[in-house]
Coordinates of C-alpha atoms in Angstrom, one line a residue:
M27 CA 144.9 50.3 132.4
R28 CA 142.2 51.6 133.9
K29 CA 139.8 49.5 132.6
Q30 CA 142.1 46.3 133.4
L31 CA 141.7 46.7 138.1
L32 CA 137.9 47.6 136.9
I33 CA 138.1 43.3 135.1
L34 CA 139.8 42.3 137.8
I35 CA 137.6 43.9 140.7
T36 CA 135.6 42.2 139.0
S37 CA 136.4 39.3 138.3
V38 CA 136.9 38.8 142.7
V39 CA 133.9 40.5 144.3
L40 CA 131.2 38.1 143.3
I41 CA 128.6 39.6 147.0
V42 CA 125.7 38.4 145.2
S43 CA 124.9 36.1 147.2
L44 CA 125.4 37.5 150.0
F45 CA 122.1 38.9 150.4
P46 CA 118.9 37.7 148.2
V47 CA 118.3 34.5 150.4
N48 CA 117.8 33.0 153.4
I49 CA 120.7 33.2 155.5
Y50 CA 120.8 31.2 157.8
A51 CA 119.4 28.4 156.4
E52 CA 120.3 24.9 157.8
N53 CA 122.5 22.7 155.3
T54 CA 120.9 19.7 153.9
F55 CA 121.0 17.5 152.4
T56 CA 118.5 15.2 150.6
D57 CA 120.4 11.8 151.2
V58 CA 120.6 13.0 155.0
G59 CA 117.6 11.8 156.6
E60 CA 115.9 13.4 159.6
N61 CA 117.1 9.6 161.0
H62 CA 120.9 9.6 159.5
W63 CA 123.0 8.2 162.6
A64 CA 125.4 11.3 161.9
K65 CA 122.8 14.4 159.7
N66 CA 123.6 16.4 163.2
E67 CA 127.6 16.1 163.2
I68 CA 127.5 16.5 159.1
E69 CA 125.0 19.6 159.6
F70 CA 127.4 21.3 163.0
L71 CA 130.1 21.3 160.1
A72 CA 128.3 22.1 157.0
N73 CA 127.2 25.2 158.7
K74 CA 130.3 26.3 160.3
G75 CA 131.5 25.8 155.8
I76 CA 134.5 22.9 157.2
I77 CA 132.4 20.1 154.4
N78 CA 130.0 20.9 151.5
G79 CA 128.3 18.4 149.3
Y80 CA 128.4 17.5 145.5
A81 CA 126.0 20.2 142.9
N82 CA 124.0 18.0 142.8
G83 CA 122.7 18.5 146.1
L84 CA 123.9 14.9 147.8
F85 CA 126.7 14.8 150.6
G86 CA 127.6 11.0 150.7
P87 CA 127.5 10.4 153.3
D88 CA 128.6 6.8 152.9
D89 CA 131.1 8.1 150.5
N90 CA 134.7 7.2 152.0
L91 CA 137.2 10.0 152.5
T92 CA 140.3 10.9 150.1
R93 CA 143.1 12.2 151.1
I94 CA 143.1 15.8 149.0
Q95 CA 139.0 15.6 151.0
I96 CA 140.9 15.3 155.0
A97 CA 143.4 18.0 153.2
L98 CA 140.3 20.9 152.5
M99 CA 138.2 20.3 155.2
I100 CA 140.4 20.9 158.1
N101 CA 142.1 23.2 156.7
R102 CA 138.9 24.7 156.1
D103 CA 138.5 24.4 160.1
K104 CA 142.4 25.8 161.1
N105 CA 142.5 27.8 158.0
Y106 CA 146.7 27.3 157.8
D107 CA 149.0 30.1 156.8
F108 CA 151.5 29.0 153.7
D109 CA 153.4 31.8 152.0
E110 CA 154.7 29.6 149.5
E111 CA 154.4 26.2 147.4
T112 CA 156.0 23.7 150.0
H113 CA 155.4 20.7 148.6
T114 CA 157.3 18.0 146.5
F115 CA 154.2 16.1 145.0
N116 CA 154.3 16.6 141.2
D117 CA 150.2 14.5 141.4
V118 CA 148.5 17.4 142.8
P119 CA 145.5 19.8 140.2
Q120 CA 146.5 23.3 140.4
E121 CA 142.6 24.2 141.9
Y122 CA 144.6 22.0 145.4
K123 CA 147.9 23.4 145.0
N124 CA 147.4 25.8 148.2
V125 CA 146.1 23.8 150.5
V126 CA 147.5 20.7 149.8
S127 CA 150.8 23.1 151.4
A128 CA 148.9 24.2 153.8
V129 CA 148.5 20.7 155.5
S130 CA 151.8 19.6 154.4
K131 CA 153.1 22.9 155.9
H132 CA 152.1 22.2 159.3
G133 CA 153.8 18.2 158.8
L134 CA 149.7 17.1 158.4
F135 CA 150.3 13.4 155.7
D136 CA 154.1 12.9 156.9
D137 CA 153.5 10.0 157.7
V138 CA 150.9 8.6 155.8
V139 CA 152.5 10.0 151.4
K140 CA 155.8 8.8 151.1
G141 CA 158.2 11.2 148.1
N142 CA 156.2 13.1 145.9
I143 CA 153.0 11.2 145.3
F144 CA 150.8 12.4 146.9
D145 CA 147.4 10.7 145.1
P146 CA 144.7 12.9 146.6
Y147 CA 141.9 11.1 145.3
K148 CA 143.2 7.8 147.4
K149 CA 140.6 6.4 150.2
V150 CA 142.1 7.3 153.7
T151 CA 142.2 4.1 156.4
R152 CA 141.1 4.5 159.6
A153 CA 145.1 3.9 160.1
E154 CA 145.8 7.7 158.4
M155 CA 142.7 9.4 159.2
S156 CA 144.0 8.9 163.0
S157 CA 147.4 10.3 162.3
I158 CA 146.5 12.9 160.5
L159 CA 143.7 14.6 163.0
S160 CA 146.2 13.7 165.6
V161 CA 149.0 15.7 164.3
A162 CA 146.7 19.0 163.2
Y163 CA 145.1 19.0 166.6
Q164 CA 147.8 17.8 169.1
L165 CA 145.9 15.0 170.3
E166 CA 147.6 13.2 172.5
G167 CA 147.8 10.4 175.6
K168 CA 148.2 7.0 176.3
S169 CA 144.3 5.0 176.6
E170 CA 143.3 2.7 179.1
V171 CA 142.0 0.6 175.9
D172 CA 145.1 -1.9 173.7
F173 CA 143.4 -2.3 170.8
Q174 CA 143.9 -5.8 169.9
D175 CA 144.9 -4.9 166.0
V176 CA 146.8 -2.0 166.8
P177 CA 149.7 -3.4 168.5
S178 CA 152.5 -0.5 170.1
T179 CA 154.8 -1.9 167.0
H180 CA 151.8 0.3 164.9
W181 CA 153.0 2.3 162.5
A182 CA 150.0 4.1 164.0
Y183 CA 149.5 3.0 167.3
S184 CA 150.2 6.5 168.8
Y185 CA 148.4 8.1 167.2
V186 CA 145.2 5.8 167.6
Q187 CA 145.9 6.4 171.1
G188 CA 145.6 9.8 171.4
L189 CA 142.4 10.1 169.1
A190 CA 140.7 7.3 172.5
A191 CA 143.1 9.2 175.4
N192 CA 141.0 11.9 173.4
K193 CA 137.2 10.5 173.4
I194 CA 137.1 11.1 170.1
T195 CA 137.2 7.1 169.8
T196 CA 136.3 3.5 171.5
G197 CA 137.1 1.6 168.6
V198 CA 134.8 -0.8 166.3
T199 CA 134.1 -3.1 169.5
E200 CA 135.7 -2.8 172.8
T201 CA 139.1 -4.8 171.5
T202 CA 139.3 -3.6 168.3
F203 CA 140.2 -0.9 166.1
N204 CA 140.1 -1.7 162.5
P205 CA 143.1 0.1 161.4
D206 CA 143.2 -1.2 157.5
G207 CA 139.5 -0.3 157.6
L208 CA 137.5 3.4 154.8
V209 CA 136.7 6.0 156.8
T210 CA 133.5 7.8 155.1
R211 CA 132.1 11.2 154.9
A212 CA 130.1 10.5 157.5
Q213 CA 132.1 8.6 160.0
F214 CA 134.8 11.5 159.4
S215 CA 131.8 14.1 160.0
V216 CA 130.5 12.6 163.7
F217 CA 135.1 12.0 164.5
M218 CA 135.4 16.0 163.2
T219 CA 132.4 17.3 165.3
R220 CA 133.8 15.3 168.7
I221 CA 137.3 17.4 168.0
I222 CA 135.6 20.7 167.1
K223 CA 133.7 20.9 170.2
S224 CA 136.0 18.7 173.4
T225 CA 138.2 21.7 173.2
A226 CA 135.0 23.9 174.0
Q227 CA 133.2 21.1 176.7
D228 CA 133.1 17.7 177.8
N229 CA 130.5 15.0 175.9
E230 CA 129.8 11.9 176.3
E231 CA 132.0 9.6 174.0
I232 CA 131.2 9.0 170.3
D233 CA 131.0 5.5 169.5
D234 CA 131.9 4.8 165.5
S235 CA 131.0 1.2 165.8
N236 CA 127.2 2.2 165.4
G237 CA 127.6 6.1 165.5
T238 CA 125.9 7.7 168.1
D239 CA 124.3 11.0 168.1
V240 CA 126.5 13.4 169.7
E241 CA 124.5 16.6 171.0
N242 CA 124.5 18.9 168.6
N243 CA 123.4 22.8 168.6
L244 CA 124.6 25.9 165.9
D245 CA 126.9 27.8 168.2
E246 CA 125.3 30.4 170.2
N247 CA 127.7 33.0 168.6
L248 CA 125.1 32.5 165.4
D249 CA 122.3 32.3 167.2
E250 CA 123.1 35.9 168.6
T251 CA 123.7 37.5 165.4
K252 CA 120.5 35.7 164.0
D253 CA 118.5 37.6 166.3
S254 CA 120.5 40.6 166.3
L255 CA 120.2 40.9 162.3
E256 CA 117.0 41.2 162.6
T257 CA 117.2 44.6 164.4
S258 CA 119.8 45.4 162.9
L259 CA 120.2 45.2 158.9
F260 CA 117.8 47.8 157.8
E261 CA 118.5 50.3 161.0
H262 CA 122.7 50.6 160.8
S263 CA 124.5 54.6 161.2
Y264 CA 126.8 53.2 158.4
K265 CA 127.2 54.3 155.3
W266 CA 129.5 51.6 153.4
S267 CA 130.5 52.0 150.1
N268 CA 132.9 50.0 149.4
F269 CA 134.8 51.9 146.8
W270 CA 138.1 50.3 148.0
M271 CA 137.0 46.9 145.5
G272 CA 134.8 49.5 142.7
G273 CA 131.6 50.1 144.8
F274 CA 129.6 47.1 143.6
V275 CA 127.9 47.2 147.2
F276 CA 126.0 50.1 148.6
S277 CA 124.0 50.4 151.3
D278 CA 122.5 53.6 152.4
T279 CA 119.5 53.3 155.8
D280 CA 117.2 50.9 154.5
T281 CA 118.0 49.4 151.9
I282 CA 121.7 47.6 150.2
Y283 CA 122.2 47.9 146.2
V284 CA 124.3 44.7 144.7
G285 CA 126.1 45.3 141.7
H286 CA 126.7 42.1 140.4
D287 CA 125.1 40.5 138.0
G288 CA 123.4 43.3 137.9
L289 CA 122.4 45.8 139.5
T290 CA 119.5 45.0 142.2
L291 CA 117.7 46.7 145.0
F292 CA 117.3 45.3 148.0
D293 CA 115.7 46.0 150.9
K294 CA 112.2 45.1 153.6
D295 CA 109.9 45.2 150.6
G296 CA 112.4 42.7 148.4
E297 CA 114.0 43.4 145.4
V298 CA 113.7 46.0 142.5
T299 CA 115.8 44.5 139.1
L300 CA 117.2 48.3 138.6
S301 CA 119.6 46.8 135.1
N302 CA 121.0 43.5 134.0
D303 CA 124.3 45.1 133.3
T304 CA 126.5 44.4 136.5
A305 CA 127.0 47.9 138.1
S306 CA 129.6 49.4 140.0
W307 CA 130.0 53.2 141.7
I308 CA 126.9 52.2 143.2
N309 CA 125.6 56.0 144.7
A310 CA 121.3 55.8 145.9
V311 CA 120.9 59.8 146.5
G312 CA 117.3 60.5 147.4
D313 CA 114.6 58.1 144.2
Y314 CA 118.0 58.1 142.7
V315 CA 120.8 55.5 141.8
Y316 CA 123.7 56.3 140.1
F317 CA 126.7 53.3 138.7
I318 CA 129.2 53.2 136.3
S319 CA 127.9 49.8 133.8
M320 CA 130.3 47.7 133.4
S321 CA 128.8 46.3 130.1
D322 CA 130.7 49.8 128.7
Y323 CA 132.1 51.8 131.7
A324 CA 129.6 54.3 131.0
G325 CA 127.7 56.3 134.1
Y326 CA 124.0 55.1 134.3
K327 CA 121.1 57.2 136.8
V328 CA 118.0 54.9 137.5
K329 CA 115.5 55.7 139.7
K330 CA 114.9 52.9 143.1
D331 CA 111.7 51.8 141.4
G332 CA 113.8 50.4 138.0
T333 CA 111.8 52.7 135.8
Q334 CA 114.5 55.8 134.0
L335 CA 117.2 53.8 133.0
K336 CA 119.1 56.2 131.7
K337 CA 122.8 57.2 130.1
I338 CA 124.2 60.5 130.9
I339 CA 127.4 59.9 131.2
D340 CA 128.8 59.1 127.5
E341 CA 132.8 58.2 128.4
S342 CA 134.9 55.2 130.3
L343 CA 134.9 56.1 134.0
F344 CA 137.0 54.5 136.4
E345 CA 135.7 56.3 139.8
L346 CA 132.2 58.3 140.0
Y347 CA 130.9 59.7 143.0
V348 CA 127.7 61.5 144.2
Q349 CA 127.8 64.2 146.5
D350 CA 125.6 67.9 147.3
E351 CA 123.8 67.2 144.1
N352 CA 126.7 67.0 142.2
I353 CA 128.8 63.9 141.1
F354 CA 132.4 64.0 140.6
Y355 CA 134.5 61.3 138.3
T356 CA 137.5 60.3 136.1
S357 CA 137.9 58.1 132.6
D358 CA 139.7 55.4 132.3
D359 CA 142.6 58.1 131.1
I360 CA 145.8 57.9 132.6
N361 CA 145.4 61.5 132.5
S362 CA 141.9 61.9 133.4
G363 CA 141.0 64.1 136.1
I364 CA 138.9 64.4 138.4
I365 CA 135.3 65.6 137.0
K366 CA 132.2 67.8 138.1
T367 CA 128.9 67.5 136.6
D368 CA 124.8 68.1 137.6
L369 CA 123.3 64.9 138.6
E370 CA 122.2 65.3 134.4
G371 CA 126.0 64.5 133.3
K372 CA 125.8 67.5 132.5
N373 CA 127.7 71.8 132.9
P374 CA 131.8 69.3 133.0
Q375 CA 133.7 71.4 134.9
T376 CA 136.9 69.8 135.7
I377 CA 139.0 70.1 139.6
V378 CA 141.7 69.7 139.6
D379 CA 144.7 67.9 136.4
T380 CA 145.4 63.9 135.8
V381 CA 144.4 62.4 139.8
D382 CA 145.3 58.5 140.4
S383 CA 142.4 58.1 142.2
F384 CA 140.8 60.2 144.6
Y385 CA 138.1 59.9 147.1
I386 CA 135.2 62.2 148.5
E387 CA 133.9 62.9 152.4
N388 CA 132.4 65.4 153.9
N389 CA 133.3 67.4 150.9
T390 CA 136.6 67.1 150.8
I391 CA 138.2 65.3 148.2
Y392 CA 141.4 63.8 149.3
F393 CA 143.2 63.1 145.8
T394 CA 146.4 61.5 144.0
K395 CA 148.2 63.4 141.9
R396 CA 150.4 62.3 139.2
N397 CA 153.6 64.6 138.8
D398 CA 156.6 64.3 135.8
N399 CA 158.8 62.5 137.8
D400 CA 156.1 60.0 138.1
S401 CA 156.5 60.2 141.6
F402 CA 152.8 60.5 143.8
D403 CA 151.7 63.2 145.9
I404 CA 148.6 63.0 148.5
Y405 CA 146.0 66.1 148.1
S406 CA 142.6 67.4 149.5
I407 CA 140.4 70.4 148.0
S408 CA 136.9 70.4 148.5
T409 CA 134.2 69.8 146.5
E410 CA 134.4 73.0 145.0
G411 CA 137.7 72.9 143.1
K412 CA 138.9 75.9 146.7
N413 CA 141.8 75.8 149.1
E414 CA 144.0 73.5 147.4
K415 CA 146.5 71.3 149.9
L416 CA 149.6 70.2 149.9
L417 CA 149.5 67.1 152.2
K418 CA 152.3 64.7 152.3
N419 CA 154.8 64.7 149.2
N420 CA 156.2 61.8 147.3
T421 CA 153.6 59.0 148.4
F422 CA 150.5 57.1 146.8
A423 CA 147.4 56.8 147.8
Y424 CA 145.0 54.4 147.2
A425 CA 142.0 52.6 148.5
M426 CA 141.5 55.9 150.7
L427 CA 138.9 55.7 153.7
S428 CA 138.8 58.5 155.8
D429 CA 137.2 58.5 160.0
E430 CA 136.6 61.9 161.8
E431 CA 140.9 62.5 162.3
Y432 CA 142.5 60.4 160.2
L433 CA 142.9 59.5 156.6
Y434 CA 143.5 55.3 155.6
F435 CA 145.2 54.3 152.5
Q436 CA 147.0 51.6 150.7
N437 CA 149.9 52.6 148.9
E438 CA 152.1 50.6 146.2
E439 CA 153.4 47.6 148.1
E440 CA 149.7 47.6 150.0
N441 CA 150.3 49.1 153.4
V442 CA 148.1 51.1 154.9
Y443 CA 148.6 53.9 156.7
K444 CA 146.9 56.8 157.9
M445 CA 148.1 60.3 158.6
K446 CA 145.8 63.2 160.1
K447 CA 143.4 65.2 157.5
D448 CA 146.3 67.4 157.5
G449 CA 149.5 66.0 156.4
S450 CA 150.5 65.5 160.0
D451 CA 151.1 62.3 161.9
F452 CA 151.7 59.9 159.0
K453 CA 152.7 56.6 159.6
K454 CA 152.0 52.7 159.2
I455 CA 149.9 50.3 161.0
I456 CA 149.5 47.4 158.7
D457 CA 152.1 45.3 156.4
Q458 CA 150.0 45.0 153.4
T459 CA 147.1 43.5 152.9
Y460 CA 144.5 42.5 150.2
H461 CA 141.8 45.9 151.6
F462 CA 140.5 47.3 154.0
F463 CA 136.8 48.7 155.5
L464 CA 137.0 51.1 158.7
Y465 CA 133.7 49.9 161.4
E466 CA 133.6 52.3 164.1
D467 CA 138.2 52.1 165.8
K468 CA 138.6 48.8 164.3
V469 CA 140.2 48.4 161.1
I470 CA 138.3 45.8 159.1
A471 CA 141.5 44.0 156.9
L472 CA 141.4 41.4 154.3
E473 CA 144.5 39.0 154.1
Y474 CA 145.0 37.6 150.6
L475 CA 146.2 34.0 151.5
G476 CA 145.6 32.4 146.5
V477 CA 143.5 30.7 144.2
E478 CA 141.0 28.4 145.2
N479 CA 138.8 26.1 142.6
D480 CA 139.4 30.1 139.9
Q481 CA 138.7 32.5 142.4
Y482 CA 141.1 34.4 145.0
T483 CA 140.6 33.8 148.3
Y484 CA 141.2 36.1 151.4
N485 CA 141.3 35.8 155.4
I486 CA 139.6 38.7 157.6
Y487 CA 141.6 40.4 160.4
S488 CA 140.3 43.3 162.7
Y489 CA 142.8 45.1 164.1
D490 CA 143.5 48.9 166.7
K491 CA 143.3 51.7 164.6
D492 CA 146.9 51.9 165.6
G493 CA 147.3 48.5 162.8
N494 CA 147.5 47.0 166.8
N495 CA 145.7 44.2 168.1
K496 CA 145.6 42.1 165.7
T497 CA 142.9 39.0 165.3
K498 CA 141.3 36.7 163.5
L499 CA 137.7 37.0 162.3
T500 CA 138.1 33.4 159.3
I501 CA 137.1 30.3 160.1
E502 CA 138.8 29.5 156.1
P503 CA 139.2 31.6 153.7
I504 CA 136.8 34.3 151.8
T505 CA 135.8 35.0 148.9
S506 CA 134.4 38.1 149.2
F507 CA 132.6 40.6 152.5
Y508 CA 130.7 42.8 153.2
I509 CA 129.7 44.8 156.4
I510 CA 126.6 45.5 158.0
S511 CA 126.4 47.1 161.6
E512 CA 129.0 44.6 163.0
I513 CA 128.4 41.9 161.1
I514 CA 130.3 40.5 158.9
F515 CA 129.3 39.3 155.5
A516 CA 132.2 36.5 153.9
G517 CA 131.0 34.6 150.8
K518 CA 133.1 31.0 150.4
V519 CA 134.7 29.1 148.1
D520 CA 132.3 26.9 146.0
S521 CA 129.1 27.7 148.2
N522 CA 126.3 30.2 148.7
N523 CA 125.8 29.8 152.0
P524 CA 127.9 32.9 153.1
E525 CA 129.6 32.7 156.9
I526 CA 128.9 35.0 159.7
I527 CA 130.3 36.8 161.8
V528 CA 130.7 39.9 163.9
I529 CA 132.2 42.5 164.5
P530 CA 134.2 41.6 168.3

């Protein structure tokens, strides 16, 4: 039962791509050369994660845009919320059902698609594009130019006028728009870049007939992040032990340990492979790293130089913490208690019987204990096995974290609660979030969206520690994340380039 949960966790957390190589390299495509007329716009959107190239490294700037491509790109920028499948189309592949539901809920294709056929790979015309963009970005107005091929009786007249009035297009000539012409991926990149940047500043008009270049730089925020990362990456004061997801990433004062697809140490001097097996519940203490191997779920230790890899606990483990020269763990058995051993996995003693989950902070163990009637209570006990206290009865807790005064946790419904460490001032602060972190005076939480391309996807929000002031941090759905200092590395669907976010 518990092992199945660890397998699920492994499928969710794909963090390794976030750290090893050139995080800030600009997205470039081999078929978009230095002199390509839309190079800046394509790279602008690529660095925002709005557009992706093909698996062969090409972008296909002259390829015609399809309906599903425009739906994906706009949804990555708008990050629409949706509760359930909201369309009746019978030709949408499973991997695109969520995004089509999202854009359909917001009416983007209402004037383009009729009936129950979405035709996801149908090429988009310029008139259709004007309709989709005008609805998505609420582009309205009357232009001084009346295009001869888009009279007032044309179904897309108001949409084309909206684009022109907002200086998104000047047409293919001074008097024509070519509404039935197909849109290339490069052309759409120019249109969308213009829309995104027009919300922040006034730019010169784009003449999409010849692809006039639009001034484009990376966001100032990203530039600041790059500077910040240089000084903060290995100087942060927090030990982020991602135990809410099984500890696949761990960091101490100068090193990051990533457990997916093998345990690897990253620091200023480079990287060291510590184990070839995926590692969870990583703890770095002294010269050694302790972890659960996902190959056999046993407990291991290895020196930070990659030598002396050794199995020290030959059981199927579920959780593992190291503190004060001792290992604390629970096994995969649902009736397991908290076991304490020395750093060689020897001299075991049971601290608590029958524990569902636990968390250690400052020589105190907080744990959820199952009662005979299958109810749960929350307790605390010292790491010496003394001073056991009932903190809250009839309450289930997992993914526990703490600050100086409060314990934070989730219940079965994935609501986030907080209470003082003596069990007082108990209250719910966030409704149904998938998982969460604490960062200084904030709670950073993941909101589950669905599955895209066989990957679980989320949005990231920040709250204050009472669950107020909800702020969305992500530009598009992400698949995983990790925090170092004030920097969030957010893994994106089918991309090796993480979204870099500075926590506000």
